[in-house]
Tab-separated table of C-alpha atoms in Angstrom:
chain	number	residue	atom	x	y	z
B	1	MET	CA	94.012	9.323	116.931
B	2	GLY	CA	91.551	12.025	116.145
B	3	SER	CA	88.901	10.584	118.622
B	4	ASP	CA	91.357	11.086	121.401
B	5	LYS	CA	91.558	14.760	120.809
B	6	ILE	CA	90.131	17.070	123.460
B	7	GLU	CA	87.401	19.691	122.719
B	8	THR	CA	88.049	23.372	122.080
B	9	VAL	CA	86.780	26.558	123.623
B	10	GLU	CA	87.222	30.284	122.996
B	11	LEU	CA	89.661	31.596	125.783
B	12	GLY	CA	87.708	34.789	126.681
B	13	THR	CA	85.623	36.905	124.533
B	14	GLY	CA	87.573	37.520	121.423
B	15	GLY	CA	90.382	35.428	122.700
B	16	PRO	CA	92.138	32.596	120.935
B	17	ARG	CA	90.367	29.216	120.461
B	18	VAL	CA	92.210	26.664	122.398
B	19	GLY	CA	91.935	23.093	123.490
B	20	VAL	CA	90.059	22.846	126.887
B	21	GLN	CA	93.298	21.790	128.587
B	22	GLY	CA	96.714	23.465	127.944
B	23	LEU	CA	100.057	22.486	128.969
B	24	GLY	CA	102.363	24.078	131.569
B	25	CYS	CA	105.999	23.875	130.340
B	26	MET	CA	107.993	25.231	133.331
B	27	GLY	CA	108.920	21.731	134.826
B	28	MET	CA	110.480	20.749	131.392
B	29	SER	CA	113.605	22.818	132.374
B	30	PHE	CA	113.064	24.369	135.777
B	31	ALA	CA	112.040	24.214	139.397
B	32	TYR	CA	111.149	20.421	139.563
B	33	GLY	CA	114.494	18.758	139.704
B	34	PRO	CA	116.258	16.752	136.956
B	35	THR	CA	114.441	16.290	133.550
B	36	ASP	CA	114.792	14.278	130.386
B	37	ALA	CA	114.922	16.721	127.634
B	38	ASP	CA	114.178	14.121	124.967
B	39	GLU	CA	111.136	12.788	126.804
B	40	ALA	CA	109.997	16.465	127.377
B	41	ARG	CA	110.232	17.268	123.683
B	42	ALA	CA	108.190	13.978	122.980
B	43	THR	CA	105.637	15.073	125.425
B	44	LEU	CA	105.221	18.444	123.616
B	45	GLU	CA	104.439	16.476	120.368
B	46	ARG	CA	102.171	14.067	122.163
B	47	ALA	CA	100.219	16.878	123.817
B	48	ARG	CA	99.724	18.482	120.248
B	49	GLU	CA	98.472	15.090	118.917
B	50	LEU	CA	95.839	15.041	121.715
B	51	GLY	CA	94.585	18.423	120.829
B	52	VAL	CA	96.358	20.572	123.325
B	53	THR	CA	97.112	23.861	121.599
B	54	LEU	CA	97.893	26.349	124.525
B	55	PHE	CA	101.516	26.033	125.553
B	56	ASP	CA	102.620	27.994	128.628
B	57	THR	CA	105.957	29.354	129.460
B	58	ALA	CA	107.522	32.494	131.008
B	59	ASP	CA	110.703	34.411	130.736
B	60	MET	CA	111.685	33.758	134.369
B	61	TYR	CA	111.524	29.984	134.037
B	62	GLY	CA	115.172	29.184	134.148
B	63	ARG	CA	115.923	32.821	133.181
B	64	GLY	CA	114.852	32.335	129.718
B	65	GLU	CA	115.877	28.688	129.199
B	66	ASN	CA	112.378	27.374	129.220
B	67	GLU	CA	111.427	29.646	126.386
B	68	LYS	CA	114.449	28.600	124.512
B	69	PHE	CA	113.568	24.813	125.095
B	70	ILE	CA	110.227	24.979	123.698
B	71	ALA	CA	111.093	27.351	120.877
B	72	PRO	CA	111.813	24.569	118.183
B	73	PHE	CA	108.628	22.831	118.782
B	74	VAL	CA	106.594	26.224	118.636
B	75	ARG	CA	108.242	27.157	115.356
B	76	ALA	CA	107.699	23.734	113.912
B	77	HIS	CA	103.959	24.010	114.557
B	78	ARG	CA	103.386	27.712	114.608
B	79	ASP	CA	99.985	27.474	112.889
B	80	GLU	CA	98.665	25.078	115.664
B	81	VAL	CA	100.285	26.375	118.823
B	82	VAL	CA	98.816	29.152	120.872
B	83	LEU	CA	101.964	30.428	122.483
B	84	ALA	CA	101.670	31.997	126.089
B	85	THR	CA	104.593	33.639	127.865
B	86	LYS	CA	104.837	36.085	130.729
B	87	PHE	CA	106.837	38.975	131.928
B	88	ALA	CA	107.317	40.863	135.385
B	89	ILE	CA	109.547	38.495	137.651
B	90	SER	CA	113.187	39.362	137.450
B	91	PRO	CA	116.090	38.016	139.384
B	92	ASP	CA	116.802	39.936	142.669
B	93	PRO	CA	120.025	41.930	142.075
B	94	ASP	CA	120.892	41.444	145.796
B	95	HIS	CA	120.814	37.652	145.434
B	96	PRO	CA	121.789	36.900	141.851
B	97	ASP	CA	122.643	33.299	142.434
B	98	ASP	CA	119.453	32.341	144.138
B	99	PRO	CA	116.773	31.447	141.404
B	100	PHE	CA	114.007	31.719	144.129
B	101	LYS	CA	114.792	35.336	144.967
B	102	ARG	CA	113.067	37.809	142.766
B	103	VAL	CA	111.732	41.290	142.312
B	104	ILE	CA	108.679	42.350	140.345
B	105	ARG	CA	108.671	45.048	137.546
B	106	ASN	CA	105.666	46.304	135.637
B	107	ASP	CA	107.045	49.641	134.352
B	108	ARG	CA	106.807	50.444	130.718
B	109	PRO	CA	110.549	50.297	129.888
B	110	TYR	CA	110.866	46.918	131.567
B	111	ILE	CA	107.898	45.558	129.598
B	112	ARG	CA	109.395	46.514	126.289
B	113	GLN	CA	112.636	45.003	127.142
B	114	ALA	CA	111.037	41.861	128.305
B	115	VAL	CA	108.908	41.264	125.126
B	116	GLU	CA	111.978	41.779	122.986
B	117	GLY	CA	113.864	39.124	124.949
B	118	SER	CA	111.009	36.709	124.739
B	119	LEU	CA	110.465	37.133	120.958
B	120	THR	CA	114.257	36.587	120.405
B	121	ARG	CA	114.417	33.548	122.586
B	122	LEU	CA	111.289	31.984	121.077
B	123	GLY	CA	112.344	32.897	117.586
B	124	VAL	CA	108.866	34.247	116.687
B	125	ASP	CA	107.451	37.471	115.338
B	126	GLU	CA	104.352	37.612	117.611
B	127	ILE	CA	103.338	36.216	120.940
B	128	ASP	CA	99.719	34.733	120.984
B	129	LEU	CA	99.000	35.600	124.744
B	130	TYR	CA	101.249	37.812	126.802
B	131	TYR	CA	100.837	37.833	130.449
B	132	MET	CA	101.727	40.153	133.354
B	133	HIS	CA	103.205	37.429	135.553
B	134	ARG	CA	102.782	39.363	138.744
B	135	ARG	CA	101.357	42.817	139.794
B	136	ASP	CA	103.839	45.532	140.969
B	137	VAL	CA	101.706	47.579	143.371
B	138	ASN	CA	104.131	50.452	142.868
B	139	VAL	CA	103.077	50.935	139.192
B	140	PRO	CA	99.456	51.614	138.307
B	141	ILE	CA	97.879	48.714	136.623
B	142	GLU	CA	96.289	50.958	133.959
B	143	GLU	CA	99.874	52.228	133.135
B	144	SER	CA	101.226	48.659	132.678
B	145	VAL	CA	98.311	47.558	130.575
B	146	GLY	CA	98.441	50.538	128.482
B	147	ALA	CA	102.112	49.547	127.682
B	148	MET	CA	101.111	46.054	126.945
B	149	ALA	CA	98.333	47.328	124.609
B	150	GLU	CA	101.137	49.159	122.621
B	151	LEU	CA	102.617	45.784	121.934
B	152	VAL	CA	99.226	44.678	120.425
B	153	ALA	CA	99.037	47.726	118.375
B	154	GLU	CA	102.572	47.101	117.105
B	155	GLY	CA	101.865	43.439	116.189
B	156	LYS	CA	104.234	41.940	118.740
B	157	VAL	CA	101.237	40.418	120.850
B	158	LYS	CA	98.041	39.087	119.865
B	159	HIS	CA	96.244	38.922	123.264
B	160	LEU	CA	96.796	40.282	126.770
B	161	GLY	CA	96.579	38.118	130.096
B	162	LEU	CA	97.043	38.903	133.715
B	163	SER	CA	98.128	36.454	136.564
B	164	GLU	CA	97.213	36.663	140.241
B	165	VAL	CA	95.456	39.818	140.269
B	166	THR	CA	92.319	41.131	142.317
B	167	ALA	CA	88.922	41.527	140.880
B	168	ALA	CA	89.313	45.214	141.150
B	169	GLU	CA	92.629	45.024	139.307
B	170	LEU	CA	91.107	42.847	136.590
B	171	ARG	CA	88.274	45.433	136.132
B	172	ALA	CA	90.691	48.348	135.864
B	173	ALA	CA	93.017	46.541	133.495
B	174	HIS	CA	90.175	45.400	131.381
B	175	ALA	CA	88.889	49.029	131.045
B	176	VAL	CA	92.074	49.996	129.383
B	177	HIS	CA	92.369	47.085	126.983
B	178	PRO	CA	90.431	43.667	126.627
B	179	ILE	CA	92.025	40.984	128.884
B	180	ALA	CA	91.735	37.568	127.131
B	181	ALA	CA	92.887	35.453	130.009
B	182	LEU	CA	93.430	35.373	133.845
B	183	GLN	CA	96.055	32.862	135.142
B	184	SER	CA	95.904	32.022	138.814
B	185	GLU	CA	96.354	28.923	140.947
B	186	TRP	CA	93.024	27.057	141.264
B	187	SER	CA	92.652	23.404	142.496
B	188	LEU	CA	90.986	21.462	145.062
B	189	PHE	CA	93.775	22.702	147.369
B	190	SER	CA	93.614	26.403	146.341
B	191	ARG	CA	90.165	28.143	145.906
B	192	ASP	CA	91.014	31.717	146.775
B	193	ILE	CA	90.012	33.083	143.365
B	194	GLU	CA	86.358	32.007	144.007
B	195	ASP	CA	86.063	35.018	146.200
B	196	GLY	CA	85.285	37.693	143.658
B	197	VAL	CA	88.024	37.145	140.887
B	198	VAL	CA	86.135	34.293	139.163
B	199	GLN	CA	82.888	36.314	139.122
B	200	ALA	CA	84.539	39.305	137.729
B	201	ALA	CA	86.236	37.265	135.012
B	202	ALA	CA	82.946	35.786	134.016
B	203	GLU	CA	81.290	39.052	133.905
B	204	LEU	CA	83.896	40.655	131.720
B	205	GLY	CA	84.277	37.581	129.348
B	206	VAL	CA	87.693	36.801	130.592
B	207	GLY	CA	89.048	33.285	130.333
B	208	LEU	CA	90.347	31.479	133.427
B	209	VAL	CA	93.647	29.522	133.160
B	210	PRO	CA	94.271	27.624	136.414
B	211	TYR	CA	97.838	26.748	136.927
B	212	SER	CA	98.829	24.030	139.486
B	213	PRO	CA	95.478	22.418	139.095
B	214	LEU	CA	97.026	19.113	140.539
B	215	GLY	CA	98.334	21.028	143.466
B	216	ARG	CA	101.835	20.842	142.171
B	217	GLY	CA	101.642	17.068	141.910
B	218	PHE	CA	100.423	16.581	145.498
B	219	LEU	CA	96.805	15.763	144.501
B	220	THR	CA	98.028	12.975	142.358
B	221	GLY	CA	99.517	11.148	145.194
B	222	ALA	CA	102.850	11.182	143.559
B	223	PHE	CA	104.550	12.347	146.732
B	224	VAL	CA	103.731	12.972	150.359
B	225	SER	CA	106.607	14.875	151.865
B	226	ALA	CA	108.527	17.079	149.605
B	227	ASP	CA	111.386	17.491	151.898
B	228	LYS	CA	111.798	13.707	152.267
B	229	GLU	CA	110.850	12.518	148.732
B	230	LEU	CA	111.929	15.163	146.115
B	231	ALA	CA	115.179	16.434	144.683
B	232	ALA	CA	117.241	19.019	146.604
B	233	ASP	CA	116.636	21.609	144.020
B	234	ASP	CA	112.781	20.955	143.651
B	235	PHE	CA	111.037	24.181	144.219
B	236	ARG	CA	108.093	22.345	146.188
B	237	ARG	CA	110.756	21.874	149.083
B	238	THR	CA	110.193	25.556	149.800
B	239	GLN	CA	106.391	25.365	150.012
B	240	PRO	CA	104.806	25.029	153.420
B	241	ARG	CA	101.954	22.785	152.206
B	242	PHE	CA	104.166	19.975	151.173
B	243	THR	CA	106.612	19.676	154.066
B	244	GLY	CA	106.763	18.590	157.539
B	245	ASP	CA	103.461	17.967	159.588
B	246	ASN	CA	101.453	19.980	156.931
B	247	ALA	CA	102.235	17.488	154.341
B	248	THR	CA	101.179	14.708	156.534
B	249	ALA	CA	97.932	16.409	157.389
B	250	ASN	CA	97.246	17.368	153.777
B	251	ALA	CA	97.836	13.787	152.500
B	252	ALA	CA	94.922	12.741	154.842
B	253	LEU	CA	92.693	15.083	152.936
B	254	LEU	CA	93.018	13.038	149.607
B	255	ALA	CA	90.943	10.135	150.944
B	256	PRO	CA	87.711	11.267	149.100
B	257	VAL	CA	89.656	12.000	145.895
B	258	ARG	CA	90.890	8.291	145.859
B	259	THR	CA	87.334	7.064	146.754
B	260	ILE	CA	85.910	8.948	143.744
B	261	ALA	CA	88.683	7.958	141.467
B	262	GLU	CA	88.058	4.207	142.120
B	263	ALA	CA	84.542	4.679	141.359
B	264	HIS	CA	85.153	6.237	138.125
B	265	GLY	CA	88.150	3.805	137.143
B	266	ALA	CA	90.264	6.857	137.090
B	267	THR	CA	93.383	8.156	138.901
B	268	PRO	CA	93.329	10.764	141.648
B	269	GLY	CA	95.053	13.303	139.527
B	270	GLN	CA	92.229	12.716	136.794
B	271	ILE	CA	89.688	13.534	139.453
B	272	ALA	CA	91.411	16.665	140.661
B	273	LEU	CA	91.563	17.866	136.982
B	274	ALA	CA	88.095	16.968	136.255
B	275	TRP	CA	86.829	19.045	139.172
B	276	VAL	CA	88.788	22.101	137.717
B	277	GLN	CA	87.439	21.476	134.210
B	278	GLN	CA	83.872	21.502	135.581
B	279	GLN	CA	84.175	24.861	137.030
B	280	ALA	CA	83.564	26.255	133.610
B	281	ALA	CA	79.790	24.969	134.000
B	282	VAL	CA	79.697	26.108	137.662
B	283	HIS	CA	80.801	29.588	137.062
B	284	GLY	CA	79.889	30.311	133.375
B	285	ALA	CA	83.271	31.040	132.307
B	286	ALA	CA	85.815	29.551	129.895
B	287	VAL	CA	88.374	27.490	132.081
B	288	VAL	CA	91.440	26.037	130.515
B	289	PRO	CA	93.824	24.421	133.163
B	290	ILE	CA	97.393	24.027	132.294
B	291	PRO	CA	98.633	21.094	134.289
B	292	GLY	CA	102.514	20.833	133.947
B	293	THR	CA	104.105	17.635	132.953
B	294	ARG	CA	107.150	16.350	131.055
B	295	LYS	CA	106.108	12.765	130.424
B	296	ARG	CA	103.958	11.461	127.621
B	297	GLY	CA	102.031	9.176	129.656
B	298	ARG	CA	100.913	11.989	132.146
B	299	VAL	CA	99.779	14.279	129.359
B	300	GLU	CA	97.579	11.240	128.017
B	301	GLU	CA	96.192	10.756	131.632
B	302	ASN	CA	95.562	14.470	132.041
B	303	THR	CA	93.683	15.125	128.798
B	304	SER	CA	91.648	11.997	129.334
B	305	ALA	CA	90.344	13.805	132.498
B	306	THR	CA	88.442	16.127	130.161
B	307	ARG	CA	86.067	13.446	129.498
B	308	ILE	CA	85.158	12.581	133.204
B	309	ARG	CA	81.950	13.986	134.650
B	310	LEU	CA	81.755	14.225	138.312
B	311	SER	CA	78.318	13.778	139.855
B	312	GLU	CA	76.664	16.201	142.379
B	313	GLN	CA	77.640	13.573	145.050
B	314	ASP	CA	81.182	13.602	143.902
B	315	LEU	CA	81.353	17.494	144.080
B	316	ALA	CA	79.954	17.469	147.430
B	317	LEU	CA	82.572	15.136	148.710
B	318	LEU	CA	85.314	17.222	147.323
B	319	GLU	CA	83.954	20.565	148.460
B	320	PRO	CA	85.340	20.724	152.054
B	321	ILE	CA	89.083	19.751	151.068
B	322	ALA	CA	90.398	23.333	150.404
B	323	GLY	CA	89.120	24.645	153.659
B	324	GLN	CA	91.169	22.164	155.588
B	325	VAL	CA	94.429	22.480	153.909
B	326	ALA	CA	97.320	23.194	156.249
B	327	GLY	CA	100.088	25.653	155.323
B	328	ALA	CA	100.269	28.568	153.054
B	329	ARG	CA	100.781	28.428	149.217
B	330	TYR	CA	104.160	29.935	149.481
B	331	ALA	CA	106.910	30.518	152.197
B	332	ASP	CA	107.644	34.222	153.148
B	333	MET	CA	109.849	35.635	150.367
B	334	THR	CA	111.309	39.070	150.135
B	335	HIS	CA	110.204	41.283	147.198
B	336	THR	CA	110.230	44.806	146.223
B	337	SER	CA	106.376	44.470	145.720
B	338	GLN	CA	103.717	41.908	146.041
B	339	GLY	CA	103.836	38.615	144.085
B	340	ARG	CA	104.913	35.035	144.196
B	341	ALA	CA	106.519	32.698	141.669
């Protein structure tokens, strides 16, 4: 089994050493419809066996339930697991029963309240990587990162991370305290961060943690139309790219992905992941994507993608896709500040 293990990389200068692919745990108990808890737990174990060490959750996934779900696994393998969780997204008090209505908070009292909640739910004394999940433009980022740095000094957090910030915000934050990792959506369908953010991260020695590297499953071909094929409570039904005419148009963009997959004896999802993994060499930064799955077979498929090497011709065929994608990443949502789930 050892030969199946993925390689490791340092996640940012001075950051934790992790497998070159992590695991997004959100879908195990939140946002993607019904799940099999036993299979999800088995998936966590299989990921560990394959060399995955970075396990990603957040306090807002199921309002703390996702942290509780992975807690027994984390505690059972505490010396092997690099635990990442996040704060900042809170239920909207004006819509308490709608899980997709949220507000963003980055103020110091909230940060301290949030970290204590996560430590309690996870049953650990220290969080390995603590992210600001979204930026509240009403609070200076220097102030928020200063509060996060206090948690490091107190031994409650080892490393700091940010999610979905601009290049300027990353630089400002890093000047207050070293940032180990930046998490943003990055895939063949979403390449916004290549316009300055990736370059800033590489310059500062900040690791990149792409979430939704499989385009929320769309790049695998697992579904074509979210509103017709997915469960009523599946979050993807709210996203413009995966519904209506947009979904039909975007499905047509997968033709080169399928062609390259056939040539490599791989699946479309593996090609999409291989593309993200190879961005490390392209941009000179550590890149550790966190595809989410709750099935053992999928985590085996995903980790195998780390051994696929795409040719220059392959990369050229894939290059135009993002520029042709129809629909925004998120539907318009009401927030007290910027940010998306």
